[in-house]
Tab-separated table of C-alpha atoms in Angstrom:
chain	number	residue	atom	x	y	z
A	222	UNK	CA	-42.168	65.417	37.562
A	223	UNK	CA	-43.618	62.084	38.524
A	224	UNK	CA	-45.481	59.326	36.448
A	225	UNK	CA	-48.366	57.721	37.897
A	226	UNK	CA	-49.450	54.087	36.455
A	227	UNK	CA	-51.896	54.218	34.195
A	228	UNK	CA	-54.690	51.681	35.600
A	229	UNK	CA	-56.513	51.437	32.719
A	230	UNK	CA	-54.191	50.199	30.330
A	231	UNK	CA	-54.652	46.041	29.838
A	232	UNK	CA	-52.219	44.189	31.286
A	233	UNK	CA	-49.051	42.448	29.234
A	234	UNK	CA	-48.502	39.674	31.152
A	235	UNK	CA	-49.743	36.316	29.936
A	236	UNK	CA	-52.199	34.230	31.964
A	237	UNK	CA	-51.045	31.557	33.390
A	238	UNK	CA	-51.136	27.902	31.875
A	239	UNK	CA	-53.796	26.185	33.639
A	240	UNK	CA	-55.947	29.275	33.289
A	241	UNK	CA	-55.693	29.383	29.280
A	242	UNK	CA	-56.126	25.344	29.377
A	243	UNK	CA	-59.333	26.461	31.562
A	244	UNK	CA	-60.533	29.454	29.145
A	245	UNK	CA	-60.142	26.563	26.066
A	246	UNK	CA	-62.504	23.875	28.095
A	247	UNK	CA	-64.910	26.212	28.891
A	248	UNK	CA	-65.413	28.127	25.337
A	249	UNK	CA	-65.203	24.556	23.549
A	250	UNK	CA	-68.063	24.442	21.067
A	251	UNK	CA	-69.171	21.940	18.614
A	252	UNK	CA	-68.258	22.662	15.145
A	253	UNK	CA	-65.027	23.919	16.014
A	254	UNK	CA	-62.923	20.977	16.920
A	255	UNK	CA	-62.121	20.555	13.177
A	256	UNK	CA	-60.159	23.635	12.938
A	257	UNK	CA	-58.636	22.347	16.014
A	258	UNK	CA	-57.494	19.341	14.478
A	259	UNK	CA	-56.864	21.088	11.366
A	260	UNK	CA	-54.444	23.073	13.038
A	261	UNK	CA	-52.567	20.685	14.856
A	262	UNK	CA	-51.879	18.469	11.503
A	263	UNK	CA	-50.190	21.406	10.132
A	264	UNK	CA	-48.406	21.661	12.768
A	265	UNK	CA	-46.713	17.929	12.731
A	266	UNK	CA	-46.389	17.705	8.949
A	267	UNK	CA	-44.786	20.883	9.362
A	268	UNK	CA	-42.649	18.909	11.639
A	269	UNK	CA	-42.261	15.323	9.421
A	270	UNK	CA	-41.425	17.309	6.472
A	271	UNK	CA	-38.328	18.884	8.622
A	272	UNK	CA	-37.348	15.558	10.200
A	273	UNK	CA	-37.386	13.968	6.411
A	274	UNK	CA	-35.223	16.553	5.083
A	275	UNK	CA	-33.031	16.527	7.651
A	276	UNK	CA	-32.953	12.607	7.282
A	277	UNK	CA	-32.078	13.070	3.988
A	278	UNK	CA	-29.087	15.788	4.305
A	279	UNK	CA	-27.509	13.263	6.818
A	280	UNK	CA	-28.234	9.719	4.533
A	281	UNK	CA	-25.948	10.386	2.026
A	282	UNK	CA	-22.728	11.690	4.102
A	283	UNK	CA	-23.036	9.661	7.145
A	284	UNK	CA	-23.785	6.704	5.176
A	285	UNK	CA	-21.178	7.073	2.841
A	286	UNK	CA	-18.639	7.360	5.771
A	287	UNK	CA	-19.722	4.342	7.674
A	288	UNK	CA	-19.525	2.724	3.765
A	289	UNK	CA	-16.145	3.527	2.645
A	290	UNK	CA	-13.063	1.406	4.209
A	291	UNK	CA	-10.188	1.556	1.809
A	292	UNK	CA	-8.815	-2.030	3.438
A	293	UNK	CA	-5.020	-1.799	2.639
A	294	UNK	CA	-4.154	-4.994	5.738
A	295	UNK	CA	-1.043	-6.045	4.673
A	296	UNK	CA	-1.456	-8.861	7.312
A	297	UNK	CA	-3.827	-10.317	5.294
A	298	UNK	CA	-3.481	-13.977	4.908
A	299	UNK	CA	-5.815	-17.015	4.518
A	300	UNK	CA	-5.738	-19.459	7.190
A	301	UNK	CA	-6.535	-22.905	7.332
A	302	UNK	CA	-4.814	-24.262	3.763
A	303	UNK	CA	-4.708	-27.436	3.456
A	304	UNK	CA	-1.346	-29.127	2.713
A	305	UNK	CA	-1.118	-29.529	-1.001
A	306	UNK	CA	-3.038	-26.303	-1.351
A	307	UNK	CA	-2.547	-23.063	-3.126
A	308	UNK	CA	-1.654	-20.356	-0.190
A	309	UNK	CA	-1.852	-17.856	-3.206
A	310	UNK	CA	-5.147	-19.457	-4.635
A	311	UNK	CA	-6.838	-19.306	-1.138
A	312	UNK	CA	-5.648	-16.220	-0.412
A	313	UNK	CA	-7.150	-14.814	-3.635
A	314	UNK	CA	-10.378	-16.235	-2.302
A	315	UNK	CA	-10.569	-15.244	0.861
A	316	UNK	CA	-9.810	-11.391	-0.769
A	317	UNK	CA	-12.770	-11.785	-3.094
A	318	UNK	CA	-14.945	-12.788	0.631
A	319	UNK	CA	-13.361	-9.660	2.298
A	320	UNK	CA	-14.880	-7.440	-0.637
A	321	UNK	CA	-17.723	-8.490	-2.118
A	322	UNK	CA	-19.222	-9.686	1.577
A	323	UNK	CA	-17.632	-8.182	4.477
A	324	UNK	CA	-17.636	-4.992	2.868
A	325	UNK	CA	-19.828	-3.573	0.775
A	326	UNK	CA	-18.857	-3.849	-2.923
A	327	UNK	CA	-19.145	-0.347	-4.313
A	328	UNK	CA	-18.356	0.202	-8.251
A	329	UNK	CA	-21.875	-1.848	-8.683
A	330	UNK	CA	-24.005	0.570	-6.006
A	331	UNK	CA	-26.632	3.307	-7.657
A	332	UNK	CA	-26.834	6.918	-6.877
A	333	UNK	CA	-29.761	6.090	-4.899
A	334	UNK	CA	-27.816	4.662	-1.692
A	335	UNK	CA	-25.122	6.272	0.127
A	336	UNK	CA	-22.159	3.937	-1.368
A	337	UNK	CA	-22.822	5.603	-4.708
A	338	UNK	CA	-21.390	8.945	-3.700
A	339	UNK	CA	-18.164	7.388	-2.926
A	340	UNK	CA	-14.891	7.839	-5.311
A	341	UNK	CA	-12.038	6.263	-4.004
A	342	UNK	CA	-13.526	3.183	-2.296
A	343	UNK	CA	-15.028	1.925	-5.658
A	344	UNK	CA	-11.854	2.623	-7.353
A	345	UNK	CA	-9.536	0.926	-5.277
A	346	UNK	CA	-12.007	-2.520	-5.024
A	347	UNK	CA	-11.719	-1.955	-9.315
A	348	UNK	CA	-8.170	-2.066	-8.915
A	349	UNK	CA	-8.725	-5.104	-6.492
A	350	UNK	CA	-10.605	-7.437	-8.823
A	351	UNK	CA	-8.612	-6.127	-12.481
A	352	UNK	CA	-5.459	-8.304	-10.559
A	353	UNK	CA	-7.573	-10.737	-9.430
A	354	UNK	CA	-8.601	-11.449	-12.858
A	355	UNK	CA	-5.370	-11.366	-14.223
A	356	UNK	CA	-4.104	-13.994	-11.656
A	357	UNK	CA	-6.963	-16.262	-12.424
A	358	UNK	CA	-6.168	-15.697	-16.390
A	359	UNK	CA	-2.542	-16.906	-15.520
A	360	UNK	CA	-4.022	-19.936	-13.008
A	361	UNK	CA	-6.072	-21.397	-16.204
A	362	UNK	CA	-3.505	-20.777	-18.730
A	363	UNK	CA	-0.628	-21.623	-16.811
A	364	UNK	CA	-0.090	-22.817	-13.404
A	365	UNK	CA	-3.081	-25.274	-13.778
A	366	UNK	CA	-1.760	-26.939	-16.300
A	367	UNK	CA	0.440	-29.226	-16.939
A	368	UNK	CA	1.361	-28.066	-20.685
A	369	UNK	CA	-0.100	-26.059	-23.439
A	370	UNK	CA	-1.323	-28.916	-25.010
A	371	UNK	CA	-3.151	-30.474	-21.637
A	372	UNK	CA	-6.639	-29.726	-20.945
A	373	UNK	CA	-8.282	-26.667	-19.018
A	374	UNK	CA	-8.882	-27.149	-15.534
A	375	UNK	CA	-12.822	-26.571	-16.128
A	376	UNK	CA	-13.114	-24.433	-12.296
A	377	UNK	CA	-10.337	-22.591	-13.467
A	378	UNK	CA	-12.097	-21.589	-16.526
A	379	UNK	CA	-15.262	-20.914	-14.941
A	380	UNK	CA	-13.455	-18.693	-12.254
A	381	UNK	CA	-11.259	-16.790	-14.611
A	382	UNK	CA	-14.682	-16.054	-16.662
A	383	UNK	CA	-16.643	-14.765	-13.187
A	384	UNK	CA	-13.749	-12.626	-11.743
A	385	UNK	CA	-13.401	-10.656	-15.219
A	386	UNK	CA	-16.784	-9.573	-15.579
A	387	UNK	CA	-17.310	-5.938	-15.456
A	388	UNK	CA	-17.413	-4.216	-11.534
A	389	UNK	CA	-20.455	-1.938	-11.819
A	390	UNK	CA	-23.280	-4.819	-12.895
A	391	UNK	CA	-26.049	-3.909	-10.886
A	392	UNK	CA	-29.721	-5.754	-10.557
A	393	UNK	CA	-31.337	-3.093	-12.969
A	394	UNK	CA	-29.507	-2.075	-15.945
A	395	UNK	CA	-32.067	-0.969	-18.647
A	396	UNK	CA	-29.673	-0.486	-21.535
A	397	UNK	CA	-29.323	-3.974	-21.413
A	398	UNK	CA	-32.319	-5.774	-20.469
A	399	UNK	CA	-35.318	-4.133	-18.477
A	400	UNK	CA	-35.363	-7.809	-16.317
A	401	UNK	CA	-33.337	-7.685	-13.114
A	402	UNK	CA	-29.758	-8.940	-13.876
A	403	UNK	CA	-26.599	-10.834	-12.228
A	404	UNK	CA	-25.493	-8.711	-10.013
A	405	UNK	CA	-21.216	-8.031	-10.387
A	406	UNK	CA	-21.380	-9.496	-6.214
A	407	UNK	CA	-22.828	-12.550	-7.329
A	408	UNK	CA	-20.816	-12.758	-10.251
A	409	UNK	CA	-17.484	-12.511	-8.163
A	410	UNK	CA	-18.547	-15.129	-5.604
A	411	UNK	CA	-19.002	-17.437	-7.892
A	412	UNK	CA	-15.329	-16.967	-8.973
A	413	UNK	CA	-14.479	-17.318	-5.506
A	414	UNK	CA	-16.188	-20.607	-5.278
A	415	UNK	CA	-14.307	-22.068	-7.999
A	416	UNK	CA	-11.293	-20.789	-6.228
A	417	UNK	CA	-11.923	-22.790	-3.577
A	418	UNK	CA	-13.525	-25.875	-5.276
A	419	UNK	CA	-10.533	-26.120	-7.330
A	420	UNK	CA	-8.150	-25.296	-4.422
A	421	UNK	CA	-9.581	-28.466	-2.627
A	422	UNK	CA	-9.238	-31.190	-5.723
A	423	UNK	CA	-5.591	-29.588	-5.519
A	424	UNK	CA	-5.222	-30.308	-1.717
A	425	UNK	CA	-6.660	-33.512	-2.845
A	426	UNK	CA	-4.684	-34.701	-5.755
A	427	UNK	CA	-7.197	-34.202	-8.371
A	428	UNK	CA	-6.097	-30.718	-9.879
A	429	UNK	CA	-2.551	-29.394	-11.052
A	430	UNK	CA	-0.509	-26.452	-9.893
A	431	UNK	CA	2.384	-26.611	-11.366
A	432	UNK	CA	5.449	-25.368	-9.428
A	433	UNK	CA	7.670	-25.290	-12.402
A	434	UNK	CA	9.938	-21.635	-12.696
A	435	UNK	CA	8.746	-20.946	-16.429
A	436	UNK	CA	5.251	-21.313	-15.341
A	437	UNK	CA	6.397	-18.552	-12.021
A	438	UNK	CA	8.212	-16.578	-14.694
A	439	UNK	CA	5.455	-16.268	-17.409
A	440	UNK	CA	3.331	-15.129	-14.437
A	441	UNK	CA	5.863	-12.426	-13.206
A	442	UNK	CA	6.059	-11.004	-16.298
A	443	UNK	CA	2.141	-10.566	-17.018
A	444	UNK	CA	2.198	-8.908	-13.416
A	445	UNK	CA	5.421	-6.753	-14.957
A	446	UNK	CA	3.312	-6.079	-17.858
A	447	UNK	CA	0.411	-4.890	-15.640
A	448	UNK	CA	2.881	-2.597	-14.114
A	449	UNK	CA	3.968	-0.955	-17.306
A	450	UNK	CA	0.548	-0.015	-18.352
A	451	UNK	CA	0.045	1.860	-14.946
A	452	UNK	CA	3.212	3.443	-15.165
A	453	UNK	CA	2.469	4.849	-18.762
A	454	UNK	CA	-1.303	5.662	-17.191
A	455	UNK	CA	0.581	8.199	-15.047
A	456	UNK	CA	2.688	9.424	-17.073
A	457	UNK	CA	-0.284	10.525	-19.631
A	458	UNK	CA	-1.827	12.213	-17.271
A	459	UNK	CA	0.670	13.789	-15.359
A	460	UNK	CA	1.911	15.294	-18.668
A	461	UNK	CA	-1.574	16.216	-19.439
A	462	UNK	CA	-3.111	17.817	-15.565
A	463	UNK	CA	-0.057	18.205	-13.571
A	464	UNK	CA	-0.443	21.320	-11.881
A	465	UNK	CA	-4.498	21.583	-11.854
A	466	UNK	CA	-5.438	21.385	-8.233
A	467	UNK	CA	-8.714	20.913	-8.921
A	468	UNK	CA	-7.757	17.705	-11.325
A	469	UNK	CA	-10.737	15.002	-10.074
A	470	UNK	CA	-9.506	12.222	-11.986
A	471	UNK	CA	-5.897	11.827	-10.087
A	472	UNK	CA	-7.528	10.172	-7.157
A	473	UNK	CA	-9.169	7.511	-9.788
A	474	UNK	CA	-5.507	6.762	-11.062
A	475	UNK	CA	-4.106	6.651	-7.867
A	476	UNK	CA	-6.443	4.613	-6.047
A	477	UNK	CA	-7.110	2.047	-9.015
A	478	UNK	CA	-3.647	1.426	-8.908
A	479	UNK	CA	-3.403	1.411	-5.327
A	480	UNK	CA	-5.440	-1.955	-5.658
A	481	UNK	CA	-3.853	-3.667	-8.110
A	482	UNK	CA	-0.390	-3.007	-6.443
A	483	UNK	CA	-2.121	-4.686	-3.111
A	484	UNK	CA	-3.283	-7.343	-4.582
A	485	UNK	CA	0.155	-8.198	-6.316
A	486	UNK	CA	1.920	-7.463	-2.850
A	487	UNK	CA	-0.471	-10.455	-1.255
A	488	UNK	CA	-0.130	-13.136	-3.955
A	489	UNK	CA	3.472	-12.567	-4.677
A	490	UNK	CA	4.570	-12.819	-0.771
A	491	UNK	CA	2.242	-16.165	-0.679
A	492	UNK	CA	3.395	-17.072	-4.196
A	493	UNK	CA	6.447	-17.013	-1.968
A	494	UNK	CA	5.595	-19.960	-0.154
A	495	UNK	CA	4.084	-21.668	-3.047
A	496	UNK	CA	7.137	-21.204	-5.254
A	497	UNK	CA	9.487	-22.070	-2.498
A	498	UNK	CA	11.799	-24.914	-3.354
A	499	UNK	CA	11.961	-23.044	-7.295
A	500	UNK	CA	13.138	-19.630	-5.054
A	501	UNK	CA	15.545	-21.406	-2.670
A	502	UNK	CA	17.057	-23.541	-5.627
A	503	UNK	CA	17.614	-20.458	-8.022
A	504	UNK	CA	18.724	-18.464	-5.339
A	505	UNK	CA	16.431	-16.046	-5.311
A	506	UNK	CA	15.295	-15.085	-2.023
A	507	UNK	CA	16.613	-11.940	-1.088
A	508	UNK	CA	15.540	-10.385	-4.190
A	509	UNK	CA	12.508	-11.970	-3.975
A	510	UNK	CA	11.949	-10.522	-0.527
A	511	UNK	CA	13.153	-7.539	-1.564
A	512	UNK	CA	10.698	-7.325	-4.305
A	513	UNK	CA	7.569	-8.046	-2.123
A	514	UNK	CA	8.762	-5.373	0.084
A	515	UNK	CA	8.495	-2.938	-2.651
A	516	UNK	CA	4.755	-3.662	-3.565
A	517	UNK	CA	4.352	-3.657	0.297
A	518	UNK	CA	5.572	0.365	0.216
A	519	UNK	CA	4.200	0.673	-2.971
A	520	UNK	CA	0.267	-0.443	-1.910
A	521	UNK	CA	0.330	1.572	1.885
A	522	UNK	CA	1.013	5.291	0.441
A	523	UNK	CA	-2.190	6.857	1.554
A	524	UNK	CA	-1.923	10.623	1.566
A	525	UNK	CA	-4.966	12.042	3.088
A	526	UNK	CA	-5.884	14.516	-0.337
A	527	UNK	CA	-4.183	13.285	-3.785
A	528	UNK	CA	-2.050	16.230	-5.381
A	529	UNK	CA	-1.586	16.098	-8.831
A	530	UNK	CA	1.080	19.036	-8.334
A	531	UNK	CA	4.279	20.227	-10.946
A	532	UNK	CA	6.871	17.213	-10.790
A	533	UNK	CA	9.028	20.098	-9.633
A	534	UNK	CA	6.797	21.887	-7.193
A	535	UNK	CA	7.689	23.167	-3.895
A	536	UNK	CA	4.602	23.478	-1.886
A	537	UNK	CA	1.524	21.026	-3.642
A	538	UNK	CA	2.933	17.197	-4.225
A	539	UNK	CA	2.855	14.949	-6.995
A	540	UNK	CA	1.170	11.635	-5.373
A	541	UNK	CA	1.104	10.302	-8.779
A	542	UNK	CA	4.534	10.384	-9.771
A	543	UNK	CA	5.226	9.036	-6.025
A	544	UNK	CA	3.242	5.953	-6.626
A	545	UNK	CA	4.427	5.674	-9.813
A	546	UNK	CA	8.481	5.587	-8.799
A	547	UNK	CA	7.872	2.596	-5.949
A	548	UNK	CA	5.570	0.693	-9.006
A	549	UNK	CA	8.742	1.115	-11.419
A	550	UNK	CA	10.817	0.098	-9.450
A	551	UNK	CA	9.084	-2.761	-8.110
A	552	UNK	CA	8.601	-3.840	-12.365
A	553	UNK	CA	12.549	-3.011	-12.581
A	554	UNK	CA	12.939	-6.061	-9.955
A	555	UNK	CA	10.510	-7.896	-11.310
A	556	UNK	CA	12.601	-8.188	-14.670
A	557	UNK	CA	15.459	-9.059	-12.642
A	558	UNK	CA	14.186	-11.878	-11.096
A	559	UNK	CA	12.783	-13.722	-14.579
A	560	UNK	CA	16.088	-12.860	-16.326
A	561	UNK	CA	17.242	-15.435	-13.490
A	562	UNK	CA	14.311	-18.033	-13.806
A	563	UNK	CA	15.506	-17.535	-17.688
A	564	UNK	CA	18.753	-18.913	-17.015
């Protein structure tokens, strides 16, 4: 039994390009090129609408990734001090440069850009600037003066105000004021510049930093002090979430304090050099080395996910209680070292 092709049946195969191109040229009428036009509009905002979506599912991630940089250098130094200068005081500067204007400063940043769906960057540059603001609290109240009784270095004051402001000022806030606002950036730059103005008048001979070991030892133990609150942080919450693997506010605690214990590590290796002849005369340099190798351990534990696991687990970690033993320990040798600046 044989088929024969059925002749009549229309053919399936498409013409070819030019001669549909051809067909449309010579059937063209006026009054239709509207629908035309009509037609191909729908077609590219069908098209834009895509691209902006698409736009918009990659602005947020990608941005936040190029955003975050948890900077943890612990080569990070300021160069270029002046003799007679502060290396602690311009390296406290410089950190407030690296922050607030080589990277972006993110506690302040809305929900609108990219920076504002970051967690651990923001809480990490809070940690940052709550030592920063304790070491210019200690600079006006102690190390740039002479005595209680003397007067307040006035850039001193002005930077301890700036660098304690609150991190997440923005240029809108409208439960405060519906006026645009000092942002927390400009705020902390103009801490920074009173840094450095008063670092100078000290390189100078017009400001005091005084090298004396009560003034190093009432500093030490606000920094101790510091460390006790973050230790009893941890321990709160541990007792309260350990075990929850799904526990979002471990990272917070970790990373805050991650900060602070950097910013400690910097000043007290270049309060180091500042302090030297008050070290070398009491003694004091191995366990003061030993000490800024502690905050150095203490401020690089980065685990890639923070576990808030059982103290006694086997599998899931507790990154808490991790930090938490290196940031005793390093306020256990802390102690040490003023019960000798005591004597």
């Amino acid at each position: 039994m044989t088929f024969e092709p059925d002749y009549s049946a229309p053919s399936s195969a498409k013409p070819s390009w030019w001669r549909r191109s051809w067909d449309r040229v010579r059937g063209w009428r006026p009054g239709l090129s509207t629908a035309v036009a009509s037609s191909g509009g729908r077609k590219v905002w069908g098209w834009t609408w895509r691209i902006l979506v698409l736009l918009l599912i990659l602005y947020y991630p990608l941005g936040a990734l190029v955003t975050e940089d948890i900077d943890d250098d612990p080569q990070f130094t300021a160069h270029n001090v002046a003799p007679g200068e502060s290396k602690a005081v311009a390296t406290a500067a410089d950190l407030v440069t690296r922050e607030v204007d080589v990277h972006t400063w993110t506690p302040m940043m809305p929900f609108l850009t990219p920076a504002g769906l970051l967690d651990n960057m923001p809480n990490f540059q809070r940690g940052i600037m709550s030592a920063l603001g304790r070491f210019s609290t200690e600079l006006m109240d102690q190390l740039g003066r002479t005595r209680g009784s003397s007067q307040t270095d006035r850039d001193l004051e002005q930077a301890r105000g700036f660098l304690n402001e609150q991190p997440n000022i923005w240029l809108w806030q409208p439960s405060v004021s519906l006026l645009p606002s000092t942002t927390s950036a400009q705020k902390y730059r103009a801490g920074r510049d009173r840094l450095i103005a008063y670092n100078k008048r000290l390189g100078s001979g017009q400001a005091v930093f005084e090298r004396r070991a009560d003034n190093l030892q009432a500093l030490l133990d606000r920094i101790a002090s510091d460390l006790g609150s973050d230790s009893a942080a941890i321990d709160q919450h541990v007792i309260e979430k350990a075990g929850d693997l799904f526990d979002a506010r471990c990272d917070d605690i970790f990373y805050f304090n991650k900060g602070r214990l950097y910013v400690y590590y910097l000043l007290l290796r270049d309060l180091g050099v500042d302090f030297q002849n008050v070290i070398r005369d009491r003694e004091l340099t191995t366990a003061w080395n030993g000490t800024v190798d502690t905050f150095r351990i203490a401020a690089q534990l980065d685990p890639w996910v923070v576990w808030n696991g059982y103290p006694d687990a086997l599998l899931i970690p507790n990154h808490l209680l991790a930090q938490g033993f290196y940031l005793l320990r390093a306020r256990t040798q802390l102690r040490e070292i003023t019960n000798i600046l005591l004597k």
